[in-house]
Amino acid sequence: MRRIILGIVCSIGLLFAAGNAAAVDLLAAVGHDLAPASGYVIMPVDGQYLIDLDASRGTRVGDLISVIRPGERVVHPVTGKILGSLDEVTAVLKVTRVKNGYSYAEVVDEREKISNGAVCKRFSALSAALVGGDREFYDALRKALPDLEWQGQFVAGEQPEVDLVFALTGETLNLMDARGGRVRGYDLKLFGAVPTRNVKTDATSPAAPAPVPVPRVTSVPVPAPAPVPVPVPVVKGSLQTAPAGRGVVDFGRFGNLGELAERVQMAAFHRAEKDLLMATVDGKSLRVYRVTDGPRLVGETRIGNGVVQPLTVAWWQPKADGRLYLVVSGAEEDDRNYGNEVYTRMAGAVIEWRDGKLVPVVNRLRWFLGSYDRDGDGRPETLLGQRFDLDITYGKVVALSLDGSSLKETPVPFELPQEFVVPGSLMADLTGDGKLEVVVVRHGYLSIFAGKKKLYQSSEQMGGSLDSLTYDTNPGSVDLLHRTVNFEVPPAVADIDGDGVLELVALAAEGNSVKVQGLFPSIEKSWVAVVKFRNGLFEKGRLPGDRENPLQGVWAERGRVLVVESRTSSQLKQAGSSYLLQFVFDQKQ
């Protein structure tokens, strides 16, 4: 069947400059958005087909679904190992509506009659091609989406006969189906990627102009007076710090306390008398573990009957010796206009932890939720909410309190800096002056504020979380544009070495996700950073022993630090596991 792509490219192609990190970040986000998922055809309805893929499996309106006829297995003649199978795509569907538990999909290309129970796959086994760009970008695209059947790179104006066309047009990467219908659109400006003209050169033609780098706008670190050289003191225990950039904190090495079955996207800890509790979310479920002597699962539930994607989690105890709650920020998709408009909105929850049971209290909350210990007693008594805004992500911040089976909204009774966001923030008296500082991890930096005044900003590579949400910025528009936002893990604070001064313990990473907002994580290594206020300055060190995977939770107390390391075999898939790791350092007396 001949496929005609109409009006999808301009006459001059585009390419990404070699070594442009923003292009790599864009590819990681596209790979995440188009991650494969398998299901089955349920039955035909009104000229369309129902499939058992829904939002909980990452399905969105516009997704392309291949219908598969399983073929003969490919078996190695010597080892007997099954290498694969000779499957064949018999039809291509396009999702038109997403419901709870299933989706509607129309036929784009039907090569054989579709039968009930047929295997179907999201963005898998489809023929694909790139129009525009350069060879380097094409090779990177193939690597990011290995489940597609790549047919080559084409110059602007060509019309490849494939199921899925990736076309660089102007400042957008467009994805089209075989009929020229739009599947996705990614605004290159959101990723800082600036394409340059793809001009062919030879010995007689002028060379293509060099790509112009895009300046990144970041907040300027607050200047501090030059530190006077001071010998690094050895304090009680083995904690040593020096001015930022010079010191290393020596706690010893990681110890493994146990493995978790899920790939944790965020973990939160709470000390309940002798028990240490840990709550985790993995994009599907909320789980509670007792981790006093290693992780032991003691509770599990799903938010919003499984249609809500849990993103962040925190413990909340509004009254001393009162009830203990978990507050979960979650997202769900709202289909309007028969599925042609898909809005992403918050759908968080407050859940009581009662005698080993998770009891829902309030659902469908429209805020990012976070709890804070403002009196330093170890009890997170203050709850803040921040509205979700499609244009800027983070909107107005309010204080929340429980009023029966609902939350009461009031103005925040204390001052917050302009850069404040609920995910990835902490409040504590770090300077010892009796006043709270606000800590925010955002855009790869850790910043400390006194009111609205910035006291400290770290170098880059702070944060680096795999916890993220991708959403349409202009739902209902012909030009669908997507944005991905990462949610950082809040730091922990404790007097780890017993010298009477609090240490701020934060997660850090090296990789693309800590350099540009809106990326799917690509963590090369991660570590634990320690910030301490001494001699009038914030001093920064780190725990030894870099990790190869993202760290998604942290807890600090006298003599030890716990972290949750998430492991996965693929950055494009949700499968994987996690480990609870422990630092213990020698408390020399």
Coordinates of C-alpha atoms in Angstrom, one line a residue:
M1 CA 0.0 0.0 0.0
R2 CA 1.4 3.4 -1.0
R3 CA 1.5 6.0 1.8
I4 CA 1.4 9.7 0.9
I5 CA 2.6 12.3 3.4
L6 CA 1.2 15.7 2.6
G7 CA 2.8 19.0 3.5
I8 CA 5.0 17.8 6.3
V9 CA 8.4 19.4 5.6
C10 CA 9.7 22.7 4.4
S11 CA 12.1 23.0 1.4
I12 CA 15.2 23.4 3.6
G13 CA 16.0 20.6 6.0
L14 CA 17.3 21.0 9.5
L15 CA 20.0 19.4 11.6
F16 CA 21.2 19.6 15.1
A17 CA 24.7 20.8 15.7
A18 CA 27.1 18.0 16.6
G19 CA 27.6 17.6 20.3
N20 CA 24.5 19.7 21.1
A21 CA 23.3 18.3 24.5
A22 CA 19.9 19.8 24.0
A23 CA 19.3 17.5 21.0
V24 CA 20.3 14.5 23.1
D25 CA 17.8 15.7 25.8
L26 CA 15.1 16.0 23.2
L27 CA 15.7 12.5 22.0
A28 CA 15.5 11.2 25.6
A29 CA 12.2 12.9 26.1
V30 CA 10.8 11.5 22.8
G31 CA 12.0 8.0 23.8
H32 CA 10.2 8.3 27.1
D33 CA 7.0 9.5 25.5
L34 CA 7.0 6.8 22.8
A35 CA 8.0 3.9 25.1
P36 CA 6.4 0.6 23.9
A37 CA 3.6 -1.2 25.6
S38 CA 1.8 -4.5 24.7
G39 CA -1.9 -5.3 24.8
Y40 CA -4.7 -7.0 23.0
V41 CA -7.5 -6.0 20.6
I42 CA -10.8 -6.4 22.5
M43 CA -13.5 -5.9 19.8
P44 CA -14.8 -3.6 17.0
V45 CA -17.2 -0.8 18.0
D46 CA -18.7 1.8 15.6
G47 CA -16.1 1.5 13.0
Q48 CA -13.2 1.6 15.5
Y49 CA -11.5 -1.0 17.8
L50 CA -11.3 -1.2 21.5
I51 CA -7.8 -2.1 22.9
D52 CA -6.9 -2.9 26.5
L53 CA -4.2 -0.2 26.7
D54 CA -5.1 2.9 28.8
A55 CA -3.5 5.9 30.5
S56 CA -1.9 3.7 33.2
R57 CA 0.1 2.1 30.4
G58 CA 1.2 5.4 29.0
T59 CA -1.4 5.5 26.2
R60 CA -2.4 8.9 24.9
V61 CA -4.7 10.2 22.1
G62 CA -2.8 10.1 18.8
D63 CA -0.7 7.0 19.7
L64 CA 0.0 4.6 16.9
I65 CA -0.7 0.9 17.6
S66 CA 0.6 -2.0 15.5
V67 CA -1.6 -5.1 15.3
I68 CA 0.7 -8.2 15.3
R69 CA 0.4 -11.6 13.8
P70 CA 3.0 -13.8 15.7
G71 CA 5.3 -15.7 13.4
E72 CA 7.7 -18.6 13.6
R73 CA 10.3 -18.5 16.4
V74 CA 13.9 -17.9 15.5
V75 CA 16.0 -20.5 17.3
H76 CA 19.8 -20.6 17.3
P77 CA 20.9 -23.9 15.7
V78 CA 23.8 -24.5 18.2
T79 CA 22.8 -23.0 21.5
G80 CA 19.0 -23.6 21.1
K81 CA 18.4 -20.1 22.4
I82 CA 15.3 -18.3 21.2
L83 CA 16.5 -15.2 19.4
G84 CA 13.1 -13.8 18.5
S85 CA 10.2 -14.5 16.2
L86 CA 9.2 -13.5 12.6
D87 CA 6.2 -11.4 13.6
E88 CA 4.2 -9.4 11.0
V89 CA 2.3 -6.2 11.3
T90 CA -1.2 -6.7 9.9
A91 CA -2.7 -3.3 10.7
V92 CA -1.9 0.1 12.2
L93 CA -4.4 1.8 14.5
K94 CA -4.4 5.3 16.0
V95 CA -5.8 6.1 19.4
T96 CA -8.8 8.5 19.4
R97 CA -10.1 8.2 23.0
V98 CA -8.6 7.0 26.2
K99 CA -10.9 5.5 28.9
N100 CA -10.3 3.7 32.2
G101 CA -9.1 0.3 31.3
Y102 CA -9.3 0.6 27.5
S103 CA -9.0 2.9 24.5
Y104 CA -10.7 3.6 21.2
A105 CA -8.5 3.3 18.1
E106 CA -9.3 4.0 14.4
V107 CA -7.8 2.1 11.5
V108 CA -4.9 3.9 9.7
D109 CA -3.8 0.9 7.6
E110 CA -5.5 -2.5 7.5
R111 CA -3.5 -5.2 5.7
E112 CA -5.4 -8.1 7.1
K113 CA -8.8 -8.3 8.9
I114 CA -8.3 -7.5 12.6
S115 CA -9.5 -10.2 14.9
N116 CA -10.6 -10.0 18.6
G117 CA -7.7 -11.0 20.9
A118 CA -5.0 -10.0 18.4
V119 CA -1.7 -8.8 19.9
C120 CA -1.2 -5.1 19.7
K121 CA 1.8 -2.9 20.6
R122 CA 2.1 0.8 21.2
F123 CA 4.9 2.4 19.1
S124 CA 6.5 -0.9 18.3
A125 CA 7.2 -2.8 15.1
L126 CA 6.2 0.2 13.0
S127 CA 8.2 1.3 10.0
A128 CA 9.7 4.7 10.6
A129 CA 11.8 7.3 8.8
L130 CA 13.4 10.7 9.5
V131 CA 12.8 13.6 7.1
G132 CA 15.4 16.4 7.5
G133 CA 18.1 16.6 10.1
D134 CA 21.5 14.9 9.8
R135 CA 23.0 11.5 10.0
E136 CA 24.1 11.9 13.6
F137 CA 20.5 12.9 14.7
Y138 CA 19.1 9.9 12.8
D139 CA 21.4 7.5 14.4
A140 CA 20.6 8.9 17.9
L141 CA 16.9 8.7 17.1
R142 CA 17.2 5.0 16.1
K143 CA 19.1 4.3 19.4
A144 CA 16.4 6.1 21.4
L145 CA 13.5 4.2 19.8
P146 CA 14.9 0.7 19.0
D147 CA 11.4 -0.9 18.8
L148 CA 10.7 0.8 15.5
E149 CA 11.7 -0.6 12.1
W150 CA 13.8 2.2 10.8
Q151 CA 13.9 2.7 7.0
G152 CA 16.4 5.5 6.6
Q153 CA 16.9 9.3 6.6
F154 CA 15.3 11.4 3.8
V155 CA 15.9 15.0 2.7
A156 CA 13.2 17.6 2.8
G157 CA 10.6 17.1 0.1
E158 CA 10.8 13.3 0.0
Q159 CA 7.8 11.2 0.9
P160 CA 8.9 7.9 2.6
E161 CA 6.3 5.1 2.6
V162 CA 6.4 4.3 6.3
D163 CA 4.0 4.1 9.2
L164 CA 5.6 6.9 11.3
V165 CA 7.4 9.9 9.9
F166 CA 9.7 12.1 12.1
A167 CA 10.0 15.5 10.4
L168 CA 12.0 18.5 11.5
T169 CA 10.0 21.5 10.4
G170 CA 10.9 25.0 11.5
E171 CA 11.4 24.9 15.3
T172 CA 9.3 21.7 15.8
L173 CA 9.9 18.0 15.5
N174 CA 6.6 16.6 14.1
L175 CA 5.5 13.0 14.1
M176 CA 3.0 12.0 11.4
D177 CA 1.1 8.8 10.5
A178 CA 0.9 7.2 7.0
R179 CA -2.0 9.5 6.1
G180 CA -0.3 12.7 7.1
G181 CA -2.2 13.0 10.4
R182 CA -0.3 14.5 13.3
V183 CA 0.7 12.2 16.1
R184 CA 3.0 14.4 18.2
G185 CA 4.8 17.7 18.1
Y186 CA 7.8 18.8 20.2
D187 CA 8.8 22.4 20.4
L188 CA 12.6 22.5 20.1
K189 CA 12.7 25.8 22.0
L190 CA 11.5 24.1 25.2
F191 CA 14.6 21.9 25.1
G192 CA 17.0 24.7 24.1
A193 CA 17.7 22.9 20.8
V194 CA 18.5 25.3 18.0
P195 CA 18.5 23.6 14.5
T196 CA 20.7 25.0 11.8
R197 CA 20.1 24.9 8.1
N198 CA 21.1 21.7 6.3
V199 CA 23.1 23.2 3.4
K200 CA 25.0 20.7 1.2
T201 CA 28.5 21.8 0.6
D202 CA 31.3 20.8 -1.8
A203 CA 34.6 22.1 -2.9
T204 CA 33.1 25.0 -4.8
S205 CA 30.3 26.0 -2.4
P206 CA 30.7 28.0 0.8
A207 CA 30.8 26.0 4.0
A208 CA 27.6 25.9 6.1
P209 CA 27.6 28.5 8.9
A210 CA 28.7 27.3 12.3
P211 CA 25.9 26.7 14.7
V212 CA 25.3 29.6 17.1
P213 CA 25.3 28.4 20.8
V214 CA 22.2 29.2 22.8
P215 CA 23.0 31.0 26.0
R216 CA 21.3 29.4 29.0
V217 CA 19.7 31.8 31.5
T218 CA 20.4 30.7 35.0
S219 CA 20.1 32.5 38.3
V220 CA 23.4 34.1 39.4
P221 CA 25.0 32.7 42.5
V222 CA 25.1 35.1 45.4
P223 CA 28.6 36.4 45.8
A224 CA 30.3 35.5 49.1
P225 CA 33.3 37.0 50.7
A226 CA 36.6 35.2 49.9
P227 CA 37.1 32.6 52.6
V228 CA 40.0 32.9 54.9
P229 CA 42.1 29.7 54.8
V230 CA 41.2 27.6 57.8
P231 CA 42.5 24.2 58.7
V232 CA 39.8 21.5 58.2
P233 CA 38.9 20.4 61.7
V234 CA 38.3 16.8 62.6
V235 CA 35.0 16.8 64.5
K236 CA 33.3 14.1 66.6
G237 CA 32.8 11.1 64.3
S238 CA 34.6 11.1 61.0
L239 CA 32.7 14.0 59.3
Q240 CA 35.1 16.4 57.6
T241 CA 34.1 19.4 55.4
A242 CA 36.0 22.2 53.7
P243 CA 34.8 25.2 51.6
A244 CA 32.8 24.1 48.6
G245 CA 34.8 22.6 45.8
R246 CA 37.6 21.4 48.0
G247 CA 36.2 19.1 50.7
V248 CA 35.1 15.5 50.8
V249 CA 32.9 14.0 53.5
D250 CA 34.2 10.7 54.6
F251 CA 31.4 8.5 55.9
G252 CA 32.6 5.1 54.7
R253 CA 31.0 3.0 51.9
F254 CA 27.5 1.9 50.9
G255 CA 25.9 -1.1 52.6
N256 CA 22.9 -2.8 51.0
L257 CA 19.9 -3.2 53.4
G258 CA 17.7 -5.0 50.9
E259 CA 16.1 -5.0 47.4
L260 CA 12.7 -3.6 46.5
A261 CA 10.7 -5.2 43.7
E262 CA 9.7 -1.9 42.1
R263 CA 11.7 0.9 40.4
V264 CA 11.1 3.7 42.9
Q265 CA 10.4 7.1 41.5
M266 CA 10.3 8.8 44.9
A267 CA 10.7 7.7 48.5
A268 CA 9.9 9.5 51.8
F269 CA 11.0 8.5 55.3
H270 CA 9.4 9.1 58.8
R271 CA 10.6 8.2 62.2
A272 CA 7.7 6.9 64.3
E273 CA 9.1 6.2 67.7
K274 CA 11.3 3.1 67.3
D275 CA 10.1 2.4 63.8
L276 CA 11.5 3.9 60.6
L277 CA 8.9 4.0 57.9
M278 CA 9.5 4.5 54.2
A279 CA 6.8 5.3 51.6
T280 CA 7.5 4.9 47.9
V281 CA 5.7 5.6 44.6
D282 CA 6.6 4.1 41.2
G283 CA 4.1 5.7 38.8
K284 CA 1.5 3.1 39.6
S285 CA 1.3 2.2 43.3
L286 CA 1.9 3.7 46.7
R287 CA 3.8 1.3 49.1
V288 CA 4.8 1.5 52.8
Y289 CA 7.8 -0.3 54.2
R290 CA 9.2 -0.7 57.7
V291 CA 13.0 -0.3 57.2
T292 CA 14.2 -0.3 60.8
D293 CA 16.3 -3.5 60.1
G294 CA 15.9 -3.7 56.3
P295 CA 12.8 -3.1 54.0
R296 CA 9.7 -5.1 54.8
L297 CA 6.5 -4.3 52.8
V298 CA 3.6 -3.5 55.2
G299 CA 1.1 -1.7 53.0
E300 CA 0.2 -1.1 49.3
T301 CA -2.5 0.7 47.4
R302 CA -3.3 2.5 44.1
I303 CA -4.5 6.1 43.8
G304 CA -7.8 6.9 42.1
N305 CA -8.6 3.2 41.3
G306 CA -5.4 2.9 39.3
V307 CA -6.0 5.7 36.7
V308 CA -3.9 8.3 38.6
Q309 CA -0.2 8.4 38.2
P310 CA 1.4 9.0 41.6
L311 CA 4.4 11.3 41.3
T312 CA 5.6 12.5 44.7
V313 CA 5.0 11.3 48.3
A314 CA 5.5 12.8 51.7
W315 CA 4.6 12.0 55.3
W316 CA 2.3 14.5 57.2
Q317 CA 1.4 14.6 60.9
P318 CA -0.5 17.8 61.6
K319 CA -0.9 17.2 65.4
A320 CA 1.6 15.9 67.9
D321 CA 0.8 12.3 68.8
G322 CA -2.0 12.6 66.3
R323 CA -2.9 10.7 63.1
L324 CA -0.2 10.0 60.5
Y325 CA -0.9 10.6 56.9
L326 CA 0.7 10.2 53.5
V327 CA 0.2 13.0 50.9
V328 CA 0.6 12.0 47.3
S329 CA 0.9 14.3 44.3
G330 CA -0.7 12.5 41.3
A331 CA -1.7 13.3 37.7
E332 CA -4.5 12.0 35.5
E333 CA -5.7 12.8 32.0
D334 CA -9.1 14.4 31.4
D335 CA -10.6 13.5 27.9
R336 CA -12.9 16.2 26.5
N337 CA -14.6 16.6 23.1
Y338 CA -14.8 12.9 22.6
G339 CA -11.1 12.4 23.3
N340 CA -9.9 15.1 20.9
E341 CA -8.8 17.3 23.8
V342 CA -6.7 15.7 26.5
Y343 CA -5.9 17.8 29.6
T344 CA -3.5 16.7 32.3
R345 CA -4.5 17.7 35.8
M346 CA -3.4 17.0 39.3
A347 CA -5.2 14.3 41.2
G348 CA -3.4 13.9 44.5
A349 CA -4.6 12.3 47.7
V350 CA -4.3 12.3 51.4
I351 CA -4.2 8.8 52.9
E352 CA -4.2 7.9 56.5
W353 CA -1.7 5.3 57.8
R354 CA -3.7 3.5 60.4
D355 CA -2.6 0.3 62.2
G356 CA -0.8 -1.0 59.1
K357 CA -3.6 0.0 56.7
L358 CA -3.8 2.7 54.0
V359 CA -7.2 4.5 54.4
P360 CA -8.1 7.1 51.8
V361 CA -9.2 10.4 53.3
V362 CA -9.3 13.0 50.4
N363 CA -8.9 12.3 46.7
R364 CA -8.6 14.3 43.4
L365 CA -6.6 17.1 45.0
R366 CA -5.5 19.7 42.4
W367 CA -2.1 20.6 44.0
F368 CA 1.4 19.5 44.1
L369 CA 1.6 18.5 47.8
G370 CA 4.5 18.7 50.3
S371 CA 5.0 18.6 54.1
Y372 CA 7.4 20.5 56.2
D373 CA 8.8 20.4 59.8
R374 CA 9.0 24.0 60.8
D375 CA 9.6 23.6 64.5
G376 CA 12.5 21.1 64.2
D377 CA 10.9 18.3 66.3
G378 CA 11.1 15.8 63.5
R379 CA 7.3 15.9 62.8
P380 CA 6.2 17.3 59.4
E381 CA 3.2 19.3 60.6
T382 CA 2.9 21.9 57.9
L383 CA 1.2 21.0 54.5
L384 CA 1.6 23.2 51.4
G385 CA 0.0 22.9 48.0
Q386 CA 1.0 24.4 44.7
R387 CA -1.4 24.7 41.8
F388 CA -0.6 23.0 38.5
D389 CA -0.3 25.5 35.6
L390 CA -0.1 24.2 32.0
D391 CA 2.0 27.2 30.9
I392 CA 4.5 27.5 33.8
T393 CA 3.9 24.1 35.6
Y394 CA 4.1 25.6 39.1
G395 CA 1.5 28.1 40.1
K396 CA 0.2 29.7 43.4
V397 CA 1.3 28.2 46.7
V398 CA -1.3 27.8 49.6
A399 CA -1.3 26.4 53.1
L400 CA -3.6 23.4 53.5
S401 CA -5.3 21.9 56.6
L402 CA -7.6 18.9 57.1
D403 CA -11.3 19.8 57.5
G404 CA -13.2 16.6 57.9
S405 CA -13.0 14.8 54.5
S406 CA -11.7 17.8 52.6
L407 CA -8.7 20.2 52.7
K408 CA -9.1 23.8 53.7
E409 CA -7.1 26.4 51.7
T410 CA -5.5 29.5 53.4
P411 CA -2.7 31.9 52.5
V412 CA 0.8 30.9 53.4
P413 CA 1.5 32.6 56.8
F414 CA 5.3 33.0 56.1
E415 CA 7.5 34.4 53.4
L416 CA 8.7 32.2 50.5
P417 CA 11.2 33.0 47.8
Q418 CA 10.1 33.6 44.2
E419 CA 12.0 30.5 43.1
F420 CA 10.1 28.2 45.6
V421 CA 8.4 25.1 44.3
V422 CA 6.8 22.4 46.5
P423 CA 8.6 19.4 44.9
G424 CA 12.2 19.2 46.0
S425 CA 12.1 21.7 48.9
L426 CA 12.8 21.7 52.6
M427 CA 12.7 24.1 55.6
A428 CA 15.2 24.0 58.5
D429 CA 17.4 26.3 60.7
L430 CA 20.7 25.6 59.0
T431 CA 22.6 28.7 60.2
G432 CA 21.6 28.3 63.9
D433 CA 20.1 31.8 64.2
G434 CA 16.7 30.5 65.3
K435 CA 15.1 31.3 62.0
L436 CA 14.2 28.9 59.2
E437 CA 15.9 28.8 55.9
V438 CA 14.2 27.5 52.8
V439 CA 16.1 25.0 50.6
V440 CA 15.0 24.5 47.0
V441 CA 16.5 22.0 44.5
R442 CA 15.6 23.0 40.9
H443 CA 17.1 23.2 37.5
G444 CA 20.2 21.4 38.7
Y445 CA 21.0 23.8 41.5
L446 CA 20.5 23.7 45.3
S447 CA 19.6 27.1 46.7
I448 CA 19.2 28.3 50.3
F449 CA 17.1 31.3 51.1
A450 CA 16.4 33.4 54.2
G451 CA 13.0 34.8 53.3
K452 CA 13.4 36.0 49.8
K453 CA 17.2 36.6 50.1
K454 CA 19.4 34.0 48.6
L455 CA 22.2 32.9 51.0
Y456 CA 23.7 30.2 48.9
Q457 CA 23.6 28.5 45.5
S458 CA 25.5 25.4 44.7
S459 CA 27.3 24.6 41.5
E460 CA 25.4 22.5 38.9
Q461 CA 24.7 18.8 39.2
M462 CA 22.4 18.9 42.2
G463 CA 19.2 16.8 42.0
G464 CA 18.8 14.5 39.0
S465 CA 15.6 12.5 39.4
L466 CA 13.9 10.0 37.2
D467 CA 10.5 11.1 38.5
S468 CA 8.9 13.1 35.7
L469 CA 5.6 14.0 34.0
T470 CA 5.0 14.7 30.3
Y471 CA 1.9 16.7 29.4
D472 CA 0.4 18.8 26.5
T473 CA 0.9 22.5 26.9
N474 CA -2.0 23.4 24.5
P475 CA -4.5 20.5 24.6
G476 CA -7.1 20.7 21.8
S477 CA -4.8 22.6 19.5
V478 CA -3.9 21.2 16.1
D479 CA -0.2 21.7 17.0
L480 CA 0.3 19.4 20.0
L481 CA 3.3 20.4 22.1
H482 CA 4.6 18.5 25.0
R483 CA 6.6 19.5 28.1
T484 CA 8.4 17.2 30.5
V485 CA 9.0 18.3 34.1
N486 CA 11.2 16.5 36.6
F487 CA 10.4 16.3 40.3
E488 CA 13.4 16.4 42.6
V489 CA 13.7 14.5 45.9
P490 CA 13.6 16.9 48.9
P491 CA 16.9 16.9 50.9
A492 CA 17.2 15.6 54.4
V493 CA 18.5 17.4 57.5
A494 CA 20.1 16.1 60.7
D495 CA 23.0 16.6 63.1
I496 CA 24.7 13.6 61.7
D497 CA 28.0 13.9 63.5
G498 CA 26.6 15.1 66.8
D499 CA 28.5 18.4 66.9
G500 CA 25.3 20.5 67.4
V501 CA 25.2 21.8 63.8
L502 CA 22.7 20.5 61.3
E503 CA 24.0 18.9 58.0
L504 CA 21.9 19.2 54.9
V505 CA 22.0 16.0 52.9
A506 CA 21.0 16.2 49.2
L507 CA 21.1 14.0 46.2
A508 CA 23.2 14.9 43.2
A509 CA 23.9 13.5 39.7
E510 CA 25.8 13.9 36.5
G511 CA 23.9 13.5 33.3
N512 CA 21.6 15.4 30.9
S513 CA 18.6 15.6 33.3
V514 CA 20.4 18.0 35.6
K515 CA 21.4 20.4 32.9
V516 CA 18.2 21.3 31.2
Q517 CA 14.6 21.3 32.5
G518 CA 12.2 19.0 30.7
L519 CA 14.2 15.9 30.0
F520 CA 13.8 12.3 30.4
P521 CA 16.6 11.3 32.9
S522 CA 19.9 10.1 31.5
I523 CA 21.9 9.7 34.7
E524 CA 25.6 8.7 34.3
K525 CA 26.5 8.7 38.0
S526 CA 25.0 9.9 41.2
W527 CA 26.2 10.7 44.7
V528 CA 25.2 12.2 48.1
A529 CA 26.2 15.8 48.8
V530 CA 26.5 17.3 52.2
V531 CA 26.1 21.1 52.9
K532 CA 27.0 22.6 56.3
F533 CA 27.1 26.1 57.7
R534 CA 30.5 26.8 59.3
N535 CA 32.6 30.0 59.9
G536 CA 29.8 32.1 58.3
L537 CA 29.8 30.1 55.1
F538 CA 28.0 27.2 53.6
E539 CA 30.5 24.4 53.0
K540 CA 29.9 21.6 50.6
G541 CA 31.2 18.1 50.6
R542 CA 30.2 14.6 49.4
L543 CA 30.0 11.0 50.5
P544 CA 32.4 8.8 48.7
G545 CA 31.3 6.0 46.4
D546 CA 29.6 7.2 43.2
R547 CA 26.5 5.2 42.0
E548 CA 25.6 4.3 38.5
N549 CA 21.9 4.8 38.9
P550 CA 19.5 7.6 40.1
L551 CA 19.0 8.1 43.8
Q552 CA 15.3 8.6 44.6
G553 CA 15.1 9.0 48.3
V554 CA 17.2 10.1 51.3
W555 CA 17.1 10.0 55.1
A556 CA 19.6 11.3 57.6
E557 CA 19.9 10.8 61.3
R558 CA 22.7 10.6 63.9
G559 CA 25.4 8.4 62.6
R560 CA 23.9 7.2 59.3
V561 CA 22.3 8.2 56.0
L562 CA 19.9 6.0 54.0
V563 CA 19.3 6.3 50.2
V564 CA 17.1 4.5 47.7
E565 CA 18.9 3.6 44.4
S566 CA 16.6 2.9 41.4
R567 CA 17.9 0.5 38.8
T568 CA 16.6 -0.3 35.3
S569 CA 17.7 -2.1 32.2
S570 CA 16.4 0.6 30.0
Q571 CA 15.9 4.4 30.3
L572 CA 12.8 4.1 28.1
K573 CA 10.9 1.5 30.2
Q574 CA 9.5 1.4 33.7
A575 CA 10.8 -2.1 34.5
G576 CA 13.5 -2.4 37.2
S577 CA 14.1 -2.7 40.9
S578 CA 15.6 -0.6 43.7
Y579 CA 17.9 -1.0 46.6
L580 CA 17.9 0.5 50.1
L581 CA 21.5 1.6 50.8
Q582 CA 23.0 2.7 54.1
F583 CA 26.0 4.9 55.1
V584 CA 27.3 4.3 58.6
F585 CA 30.3 6.2 59.8
D586 CA 32.5 5.6 62.8
Q587 CA 31.4 7.5 65.9
K588 CA 34.7 8.0 67.5
Q589 CA 34.5 9.2 71.1

